[in-house]
mmCIF file of C-alpha atoms in Angstrom:
data_model
loop_
_atom_site.group_PDB
_atom_site.id
_atom_site.type_symbol
_atom_site.label_atom_id
_atom_site.label_comp_id
_atom_site.label_asym_id
_atom_site.label_seq_id
_atom_site.Cartn_x
_atom_site.Cartn_y
_atom_site.Cartn_z
ATOM 1 C CA UNK O 27 33.765 28.449 -2.743
ATOM 2 C CA UNK O 28 31.663 27.382 0.767
ATOM 3 C CA UNK O 29 28.108 25.871 1.806
ATOM 4 C CA UNK O 30 26.080 27.381 3.866
ATOM 5 C CA UNK O 31 23.324 25.829 6.061
ATOM 6 C CA UNK O 32 20.287 26.951 5.049
ATOM 7 C CA UNK O 33 21.244 26.552 1.895
ATOM 8 C CA UNK O 34 22.721 22.528 2.616
ATOM 9 C CA UNK O 35 19.173 22.316 4.637
ATOM 10 C CA UNK O 36 17.081 23.560 0.602
ATOM 11 C CA UNK O 37 18.621 21.166 -1.267
ATOM 12 C CA UNK O 38 18.461 18.516 1.366
ATOM 13 C CA UNK O 39 14.991 18.951 1.107
ATOM 14 C CA UNK O 40 14.060 19.402 -2.991
ATOM 15 C CA UNK O 41 16.617 16.456 -3.746
ATOM 16 C CA UNK O 42 14.805 14.508 -1.231
ATOM 17 C CA UNK O 43 11.558 15.474 -3.054
ATOM 18 C CA UNK O 44 13.253 15.293 -6.859
ATOM 19 C CA UNK O 45 14.292 11.073 -5.570
ATOM 20 C CA UNK O 46 10.359 10.375 -4.064
ATOM 21 C CA UNK O 47 9.336 11.234 -7.929
ATOM 22 C CA UNK O 48 11.592 8.741 -9.316
ATOM 23 C CA UNK O 49 11.938 5.854 -6.890
ATOM 24 C CA UNK O 50 7.971 6.887 -5.765
ATOM 25 C CA UNK O 51 6.156 6.015 -9.363
ATOM 26 C CA UNK O 52 8.209 2.317 -9.944
ATOM 27 C CA UNK O 53 7.927 1.398 -5.582
ATOM 28 C CA UNK O 54 4.287 2.195 -6.008
ATOM 29 C CA UNK O 55 3.573 -0.128 -9.008
ATOM 30 C CA UNK O 56 4.654 -2.820 -6.601
ATOM 31 C CA UNK O 57 1.453 -3.237 -5.416
ATOM 32 C CA UNK O 58 -1.155 -2.472 -8.546
ATOM 33 C CA UNK O 59 -1.552 -5.624 -10.455
ATOM 34 C CA UNK O 60 -0.698 -5.529 -13.855
ATOM 35 C CA UNK O 61 -4.936 -5.997 -15.775
ATOM 36 C CA UNK O 62 -4.121 -5.551 -20.078
ATOM 37 C CA UNK O 63 -6.199 -1.614 -19.109
ATOM 38 C CA UNK O 64 -3.009 -0.558 -16.189
ATOM 39 C CA UNK O 65 -0.477 -1.539 -18.850
ATOM 40 C CA UNK O 66 -2.206 0.058 -22.033
ATOM 41 C CA UNK O 67 -1.922 3.336 -20.169
ATOM 42 C CA UNK O 68 1.746 2.412 -19.435
ATOM 43 C CA UNK O 69 2.567 2.643 -21.967
ATOM 44 C CA UNK O 70 0.598 4.745 -23.542
ATOM 45 C CA UNK O 71 3.044 7.516 -21.151
ATOM 46 C CA UNK O 72 5.781 7.550 -23.798
ATOM 47 C CA UNK O 73 3.580 9.265 -26.638
ATOM 48 C CA UNK O 74 1.838 11.156 -23.909
ATOM 49 C CA UNK O 75 4.963 13.113 -22.120
ATOM 50 C CA UNK O 76 6.500 13.329 -25.971
ATOM 51 C CA UNK O 77 3.019 14.673 -26.931
ATOM 52 C CA UNK O 78 2.863 17.490 -23.719
ATOM 53 C CA UNK O 79 7.044 18.357 -24.168
ATOM 54 C CA UNK O 80 6.187 19.616 -27.641
ATOM 55 C CA UNK O 81 2.534 20.670 -28.408
ATOM 56 C CA UNK O 82 3.675 23.764 -26.017
ATOM 57 C CA UNK O 83 7.264 24.518 -28.403
ATOM 58 C CA UNK O 84 4.468 24.712 -30.889
ATOM 59 C CA UNK O 85 2.273 26.678 -30.347
ATOM 60 C CA UNK O 86 4.061 28.754 -28.547
ATOM 61 C CA UNK O 87 7.356 28.516 -31.867
ATOM 62 C CA UNK O 88 7.841 30.102 -34.401
ATOM 63 C CA UNK O 89 8.800 28.977 -38.082
ATOM 64 C CA UNK O 90 12.170 28.511 -36.643
ATOM 65 C CA UNK O 91 10.231 25.969 -33.723
ATOM 66 C CA UNK O 92 8.176 24.441 -36.798
ATOM 67 C CA UNK O 93 10.461 23.687 -39.581
ATOM 68 C CA UNK O 94 12.663 21.670 -36.619
ATOM 69 C CA UNK O 95 10.210 19.641 -35.483
ATOM 70 C CA UNK O 96 10.256 18.994 -39.522
ATOM 71 C CA UNK O 97 12.887 17.760 -39.770
ATOM 72 C CA UNK O 98 13.623 15.816 -36.905
ATOM 73 C CA UNK O 99 10.362 13.899 -37.681
ATOM 74 C CA UNK O 100 11.357 14.117 -41.645
ATOM 75 C CA UNK O 101 14.819 12.883 -41.876
ATOM 76 C CA UNK O 102 13.895 10.268 -38.663
ATOM 77 C CA UNK O 103 11.305 8.940 -40.932
ATOM 78 C CA UNK O 104 12.940 8.374 -43.563
ATOM 79 C CA UNK O 105 17.021 7.842 -42.529
ATOM 80 C CA UNK O 106 16.422 6.377 -39.241
ATOM 81 C CA UNK O 107 19.318 8.336 -38.199
ATOM 82 C CA UNK O 108 18.472 9.589 -34.947
ATOM 83 C CA UNK O 109 21.529 11.664 -34.274
ATOM 84 C CA UNK O 110 20.858 12.957 -38.204
ATOM 85 C CA UNK O 111 18.286 13.956 -37.419
ATOM 86 C CA UNK O 112 19.049 16.015 -33.650
ATOM 87 C CA UNK O 113 21.387 17.430 -35.661
ATOM 88 C CA UNK O 114 19.818 18.311 -38.768
ATOM 89 C CA UNK O 115 16.327 19.759 -36.490
ATOM 90 C CA UNK O 116 19.093 21.694 -34.375
ATOM 91 C CA UNK O 117 21.176 23.216 -37.162
ATOM 92 C CA UNK O 118 17.749 24.140 -38.994
ATOM 93 C CA UNK O 119 16.748 26.302 -36.330
ATOM 94 C CA UNK O 120 20.090 28.266 -35.792
ATOM 95 C CA UNK O 121 20.082 29.267 -39.848
ATOM 96 C CA UNK O 122 16.012 30.214 -39.597
ATOM 97 C CA UNK O 123 16.741 31.880 -35.947
ATOM 98 C CA UNK O 124 19.929 33.345 -37.573
ATOM 99 C CA UNK O 125 18.462 34.168 -41.158
ATOM 100 C CA UNK O 126 14.994 35.869 -39.430
ATOM 101 C CA UNK O 127 17.744 37.672 -37.320
ATOM 102 C CA UNK V 263 5.169 -10.553 -23.804
ATOM 103 C CA UNK V 264 7.979 -9.007 -22.249
ATOM 104 C CA UNK V 265 10.929 -10.481 -22.383
ATOM 105 C CA UNK V 266 12.528 -10.747 -18.705
ATOM 106 C CA UNK V 267 14.682 -8.410 -17.409
ATOM 107 C CA UNK V 268 18.183 -8.316 -16.877
ATOM 108 C CA UNK V 269 21.176 -5.415 -15.588
ATOM 109 C CA UNK V 270 24.901 -5.897 -17.535
ATOM 110 C CA UNK V 271 27.240 -4.676 -18.588
ATOM 111 C CA UNK V 272 27.677 -4.680 -21.872
ATOM 112 C CA UNK V 273 24.079 -2.797 -21.189
ATOM 113 C CA UNK V 274 25.245 -0.122 -19.523
ATOM 114 C CA UNK V 275 27.991 0.787 -22.519
ATOM 115 C CA UNK V 276 25.467 0.762 -24.802
ATOM 116 C CA UNK V 277 23.003 3.261 -23.062
ATOM 117 C CA UNK V 278 26.425 5.930 -22.106
ATOM 118 C CA UNK V 279 26.647 4.914 -26.458
ATOM 119 C CA UNK V 280 23.372 6.027 -27.664
ATOM 120 C CA UNK V 281 22.484 8.566 -24.384
ATOM 121 C CA UNK V 282 25.422 10.736 -25.360
ATOM 122 C CA UNK V 283 24.073 11.904 -27.774
ATOM 123 C CA UNK V 284 21.795 14.312 -25.683
ATOM 124 C CA UNK V 285 24.135 15.267 -23.286
ATOM 125 C CA UNK V 286 25.375 18.415 -25.830
ATOM 126 C CA UNK V 287 21.561 19.909 -25.229
ATOM 127 C CA UNK V 288 21.723 19.458 -21.306
ATOM 128 C CA UNK V 289 25.208 21.704 -21.187
ATOM 129 C CA UNK V 290 23.242 23.775 -22.905
ATOM 130 C CA UNK V 291 20.730 24.192 -20.056
ATOM 131 C CA UNK V 292 22.556 23.787 -17.844
ATOM 132 C CA UNK V 293 24.644 26.458 -18.214
ATOM 133 C CA UNK V 294 22.017 28.358 -18.242
ATOM 134 C CA UNK V 295 20.932 26.960 -14.603
ATOM 135 C CA UNK V 296 24.590 27.771 -13.811
ATOM 136 C CA UNK V 297 24.005 30.698 -14.602
ATOM 137 C CA UNK V 298 20.675 31.449 -12.940
ATOM 138 C CA UNK V 299 22.358 30.121 -8.919
ATOM 139 C CA UNK V 300 25.131 32.978 -9.456
ATOM 140 C CA UNK V 301 23.098 36.135 -10.412
ATOM 141 C CA UNK V 302 21.380 34.837 -7.532
ATOM 142 C CA UNK V 303 23.874 34.279 -5.504
ATOM 143 C CA UNK V 304 24.971 31.037 -4.592
ATOM 144 C CA UNK V 305 28.422 29.678 -4.453
ATOM 145 C CA UNK V 306 29.944 27.085 -7.259
ATOM 146 C CA UNK V 307 29.547 24.375 -4.421
ATOM 147 C CA UNK V 308 26.292 24.409 -3.750
ATOM 148 C CA UNK V 309 25.166 24.688 -7.750
ATOM 149 C CA UNK V 310 27.548 22.048 -7.950
ATOM 150 C CA UNK V 311 25.566 20.359 -4.717
ATOM 151 C CA UNK V 312 22.101 21.303 -6.001
ATOM 152 C CA UNK V 313 22.874 19.945 -9.700
ATOM 153 C CA UNK V 314 24.296 16.582 -8.009
ATOM 154 C CA UNK V 315 21.396 15.817 -5.274
ATOM 155 C CA UNK V 316 18.243 17.600 -6.907
ATOM 156 C CA UNK V 317 19.157 16.172 -10.316
ATOM 157 C CA UNK V 318 16.879 17.952 -12.890
ATOM 158 C CA UNK V 319 16.866 19.832 -14.765
ATOM 159 C CA UNK V 320 13.406 22.579 -15.149
ATOM 160 C CA UNK V 321 12.972 21.592 -11.862
ATOM 161 C CA UNK V 322 16.151 23.635 -10.485
ATOM 162 C CA UNK V 323 15.603 26.037 -12.954
ATOM 163 C CA UNK V 324 12.276 26.628 -11.454
ATOM 164 C CA UNK V 325 13.101 27.028 -7.738
ATOM 165 C CA UNK V 326 16.341 29.226 -8.752
ATOM 166 C CA UNK V 327 13.887 31.268 -9.729
ATOM 167 C CA UNK V 328 11.122 31.659 -6.854
ATOM 168 C CA UNK V 329 14.921 31.474 -4.814
ATOM 169 C CA UNK V 330 15.610 34.243 -2.105
ATOM 170 C CA UNK V 331 16.624 34.609 1.504
ATOM 171 C CA UNK V 332 15.533 34.031 3.899
ATOM 172 C CA UNK V 333 15.494 30.420 1.852
ATOM 173 C CA UNK V 334 11.858 30.384 1.413
ATOM 174 C CA UNK V 335 11.346 26.706 1.588
ATOM 175 C CA UNK V 336 7.423 25.576 1.287
ATOM 176 C CA UNK V 337 7.863 27.003 -1.915
ATOM 177 C CA UNK V 338 10.757 25.765 -3.501
ATOM 178 C CA UNK V 339 9.358 22.325 -1.806
ATOM 179 C CA UNK V 340 5.707 22.420 -4.081
ATOM 180 C CA UNK V 341 8.172 24.235 -6.537
ATOM 181 C CA UNK V 342 9.774 20.478 -6.952
ATOM 182 C CA UNK V 343 7.401 17.954 -6.757
ATOM 183 C CA UNK V 344 5.166 20.493 -9.390
ATOM 184 C CA UNK V 345 7.419 19.919 -11.487
ATOM 185 C CA UNK V 346 9.409 17.077 -10.587
ATOM 186 C CA UNK V 347 4.987 14.690 -10.751
ATOM 187 C CA UNK V 348 5.758 13.829 -14.798
ATOM 188 C CA UNK V 349 8.376 10.931 -12.787
ATOM 189 C CA UNK V 350 6.481 9.610 -10.995
ATOM 190 C CA UNK V 351 4.678 8.651 -14.038
ATOM 191 C CA UNK V 352 7.913 7.713 -15.998
ATOM 192 C CA UNK V 353 8.846 5.655 -13.017
ATOM 193 C CA UNK V 354 5.281 4.013 -12.694
ATOM 194 C CA UNK V 355 5.717 3.349 -16.340
ATOM 195 C CA UNK V 356 8.825 1.133 -16.111
ATOM 196 C CA UNK V 357 7.895 -1.194 -13.926
ATOM 197 C CA UNK V 358 6.314 -4.042 -16.395
ATOM 198 C CA UNK V 359 9.728 -4.399 -18.259
ATOM 199 C CA UNK V 360 12.401 -4.350 -15.099
ATOM 200 C CA UNK V 361 10.036 -5.306 -11.851
ATOM 201 C CA UNK V 362 11.443 -8.834 -11.869
ATOM 202 C CA UNK V 363 14.114 -7.761 -11.413
ATOM 203 C CA UNK V 364 16.031 -7.226 -7.610
ATOM 204 C CA UNK V 365 16.463 -3.646 -6.810
ATOM 205 C CA UNK V 366 20.072 -2.889 -7.161
ATOM 206 C CA UNK V 367 19.913 -4.178 -10.081
ATOM 207 C CA UNK V 368 17.366 -0.749 -11.334
ATOM 208 C CA UNK V 369 17.144 1.674 -8.365
ATOM 209 C CA UNK V 370 20.423 2.795 -8.929
ATOM 210 C CA UNK V 371 18.692 3.603 -12.774
ATOM 211 C CA UNK V 372 15.466 4.651 -11.761
ATOM 212 C CA UNK V 373 17.761 7.310 -8.531
ATOM 213 C CA UNK V 374 19.192 9.801 -11.800
ATOM 214 C CA UNK V 375 17.339 9.265 -14.945
ATOM 215 C CA UNK V 376 15.749 11.994 -16.737
ATOM 216 C CA UNK V 377 12.751 12.440 -19.273
ATOM 217 C CA UNK V 378 15.567 11.800 -22.637
ATOM 218 C CA UNK V 379 17.443 8.951 -21.645
ATOM 219 C CA UNK V 380 13.948 7.143 -19.977
ATOM 220 C CA UNK V 381 12.774 7.626 -23.093
ATOM 221 C CA UNK V 382 15.968 6.109 -24.872
ATOM 222 C CA UNK V 383 14.815 3.256 -21.882
ATOM 223 C CA UNK V 384 10.711 2.689 -23.329
ATOM 224 C CA UNK V 385 12.218 2.912 -27.052
ATOM 225 C CA UNK V 386 15.130 -0.099 -26.281
ATOM 226 C CA UNK V 387 12.436 -2.173 -23.985
ATOM 227 C CA UNK V 388 10.402 -2.224 -26.939
ATOM 228 C CA UNK V 389 12.933 -3.665 -29.574
ATOM 229 C CA UNK V 390 14.765 -6.401 -27.142
ATOM 230 C CA UNK V 391 14.783 -7.702 -23.814
ATOM 231 C CA UNK V 392 14.714 -5.255 -21.460
ATOM 232 C CA UNK V 393 18.347 -4.704 -19.446
ATOM 233 C CA UNK V 394 18.431 -2.466 -16.982
ATOM 234 C CA UNK V 395 22.009 -1.299 -16.831
ATOM 235 C CA UNK V 396 20.868 0.757 -20.439
ATOM 236 C CA UNK V 397 18.619 3.153 -17.782
ATOM 237 C CA UNK V 398 21.962 3.108 -16.091
ATOM 238 C CA UNK V 399 24.298 4.068 -19.007
ATOM 239 C CA UNK V 400 22.367 6.586 -20.145
ATOM 240 C CA UNK V 401 21.711 8.572 -17.605
ATOM 241 C CA UNK V 402 25.084 8.488 -16.221
ATOM 242 C CA UNK V 403 26.109 10.132 -19.464
ATOM 243 C CA UNK V 404 23.199 12.726 -18.983
ATOM 244 C CA UNK V 405 23.769 12.792 -14.700
ATOM 245 C CA UNK V 406 27.888 13.981 -15.388
ATOM 246 C CA UNK V 407 27.505 16.848 -18.018
ATOM 247 C CA UNK V 408 25.099 17.914 -15.672
ATOM 248 C CA UNK V 409 26.764 18.967 -13.032
ATOM 249 C CA UNK V 410 29.663 20.210 -15.065
ATOM 250 C CA UNK V 411 27.821 22.309 -17.181
ATOM 251 C CA UNK V 412 25.766 23.784 -14.516
ATOM 252 C CA UNK V 413 29.068 25.131 -11.945
ATOM 253 C CA UNK V 414 31.223 25.656 -15.325
ATOM 254 C CA UNK V 415 27.899 28.393 -16.202
ATOM 255 C CA UNK V 416 28.318 29.605 -12.901
ATOM 256 C CA UNK V 417 32.096 30.412 -13.357
ATOM 257 C CA UNK V 418 31.671 31.712 -16.649
ATOM 258 C CA UNK V 419 28.713 31.569 -17.551
ATOM 259 C CA UNK V 420 29.360 35.877 -17.414
ATOM 260 C CA UNK V 421 31.880 35.469 -21.133
ATOM 261 C CA UNK V 422 29.580 32.451 -23.102
ATOM 262 C CA UNK V 423 27.676 33.996 -25.757
ATOM 263 C CA UNK V 424 23.994 32.432 -25.961
ATOM 264 C CA UNK V 425 23.651 28.590 -26.399
ATOM 265 C CA UNK V 426 19.738 29.564 -28.457
ATOM 266 C CA UNK V 427 22.496 30.922 -31.960
ATOM 267 C CA UNK V 428 23.610 27.757 -32.056
ATOM 268 C CA UNK V 429 19.806 25.612 -31.940
ATOM 269 C CA UNK V 430 21.339 23.883 -28.942
ATOM 270 C CA UNK V 431 18.507 24.921 -26.480
ATOM 271 C CA UNK V 432 16.537 22.592 -29.905
ATOM 272 C CA UNK V 433 18.271 19.606 -28.721
ATOM 273 C CA UNK V 434 15.866 17.949 -26.651
ATOM 274 C CA UNK V 435 13.199 18.768 -29.212
ATOM 275 C CA UNK V 436 14.443 16.993 -31.596
ATOM 276 C CA UNK V 437 15.208 14.567 -30.365
ATOM 277 C CA UNK V 438 11.572 14.343 -28.703
ATOM 278 C CA UNK V 439 10.074 14.487 -31.897
ATOM 279 C CA UNK V 440 12.100 12.032 -33.247
ATOM 280 C CA UNK V 441 12.028 9.638 -30.285
ATOM 281 C CA UNK V 442 7.741 10.734 -30.916
ATOM 282 C CA UNK V 443 7.896 8.331 -35.206
ATOM 283 C CA UNK V 444 8.856 5.322 -32.909
ATOM 284 C CA UNK V 445 7.031 5.402 -30.478
ATOM 285 C CA UNK V 446 3.252 5.690 -32.143
ATOM 286 C CA UNK V 447 4.884 3.256 -34.387
ATOM 287 C CA UNK V 448 3.799 0.734 -31.640
ATOM 288 C CA UNK V 449 1.136 3.173 -30.108
ATOM 289 C CA UNK V 450 -0.428 2.870 -33.045
ATOM 290 C CA UNK V 451 -2.819 5.470 -32.122
ATOM 291 C CA UNK V 452 -2.846 8.845 -32.552
ATOM 292 C CA UNK V 453 -5.721 9.650 -29.633
ATOM 293 C CA UNK V 454 -3.046 10.242 -26.578
ATOM 294 C CA UNK V 455 -0.628 11.585 -28.724
ATOM 295 C CA UNK V 456 -3.798 15.042 -29.010
ATOM 296 C CA UNK V 457 -4.958 14.276 -26.220
ATOM 297 C CA UNK V 458 -1.807 15.270 -24.592
ATOM 298 C CA UNK V 459 -1.141 17.949 -26.951
ATOM 299 C CA UNK V 460 -4.477 19.429 -26.280
ATOM 300 C CA UNK V 461 -4.729 19.580 -22.339
ATOM 301 C CA UNK V 462 -0.841 20.793 -22.184
ATOM 302 C CA UNK V 463 -1.107 23.796 -24.613
ATOM 303 C CA UNK V 464 -4.288 24.570 -22.217
ATOM 304 C CA UNK V 465 -3.095 24.179 -18.857
ATOM 305 C CA UNK V 466 0.174 26.114 -20.041
ATOM 306 C CA UNK V 467 -2.108 28.674 -20.881
ATOM 307 C CA UNK V 468 -4.045 28.127 -17.047
ATOM 308 C CA UNK V 469 -1.590 27.178 -13.895
ATOM 309 C CA UNK V 470 1.224 29.046 -13.735
ATOM 310 C CA UNK V 471 4.436 26.318 -14.038
ATOM 311 C CA UNK V 472 5.131 23.259 -15.145
ATOM 312 C CA UNK V 473 2.411 20.857 -13.839
ATOM 313 C CA UNK V 474 1.012 21.230 -18.347
ATOM 314 C CA UNK V 475 3.874 18.000 -18.721
ATOM 315 C CA UNK V 476 2.815 16.776 -16.224
ATOM 316 C CA UNK V 477 -0.761 16.564 -17.455
ATOM 317 C CA UNK V 478 -0.316 15.953 -20.066
ATOM 318 C CA UNK V 479 1.098 13.514 -19.252
ATOM 319 C CA UNK V 480 -1.144 11.826 -18.012
ATOM 320 C CA UNK V 481 -4.874 13.039 -19.242
ATOM 321 C CA UNK V 482 -3.219 11.118 -22.867
ATOM 322 C CA UNK V 483 -1.750 7.565 -21.499
ATOM 323 C CA UNK V 484 -5.021 7.531 -20.032
ATOM 324 C CA UNK V 485 -6.948 8.155 -23.305
ATOM 325 C CA UNK V 486 -4.485 5.393 -24.353
ATOM 326 C CA UNK V 487 -6.013 2.797 -20.872
ATOM 327 C CA UNK V 488 -9.497 3.476 -22.423
ATOM 328 C CA UNK V 489 -8.559 1.736 -25.918
ATOM 329 C CA UNK V 490 -7.688 -1.600 -24.617
ATOM 330 C CA UNK V 491 -5.236 -3.626 -27.181
ATOM 331 C CA UNK V 492 -6.183 -8.073 -27.864
ATOM 332 C CA UNK V 493 -2.891 -9.321 -26.274
#
């Protein structure tokens, strides 16, 4: 159990890169005035990120993932209970995977 | 109009309570990263240090995949930058709700946010007065399990079963799908979502690595900027 110097050096640099990304966007926006257009851009980021994450999962996935997404969206839409929606979706994925295995 | 932001300890507790739902997915993913670190010859202390300081699941997974001896520093740094480029966007989006806060109230939360608790926070600021405590609290309940899970994966990974069997790898996707419902109502527009999906899927096919997340989020959000709603 030890930390080798070259590994320590690598981790130090990687952490700085990580931190620069996390703090950088917020810091830089200090110098950008929030016009209605910039505001519209920033407001669209959440739904765009969600699309960028879920799109490939849906395209590369199969029936377990498709049903899982449908359960998550459906339960959330009708019950607004995100805990039930996420657990239900994971359970669906597990069951369908088991059924297909 | 957005309300004046605040930082409260109540917000920290509230964020922790809401954020805990992400922990199981994170733990499953952390175990996998720990197993990979073990197979690449990192010590338990090294992976603990990496998880605490680099703290980025996808970036750690990707950089461990290209990890070698001697350590390829430049490739590693570029890999982490590629993976975390999306955080620049997510971080920028926190400026309108939290820009008015003193640095010490917002930067600790910024230092440890991830996709999941960032999205929870963005939804929270849509619903009530922006509270940076929520960002910090929801981040902390992801941060600490993440370090523990990667170390556990390193130590016991060989004897654990496949978390895929329980569908745990799907937890984050499920959480994002549930949040899509709420954000969709706020955005009232299908164009950013469609553009993000199409660009992400196409870029993932064309370019190796994680650039598709950044490309999709950027293209989709810029589409949103094309249509300025009257306020």
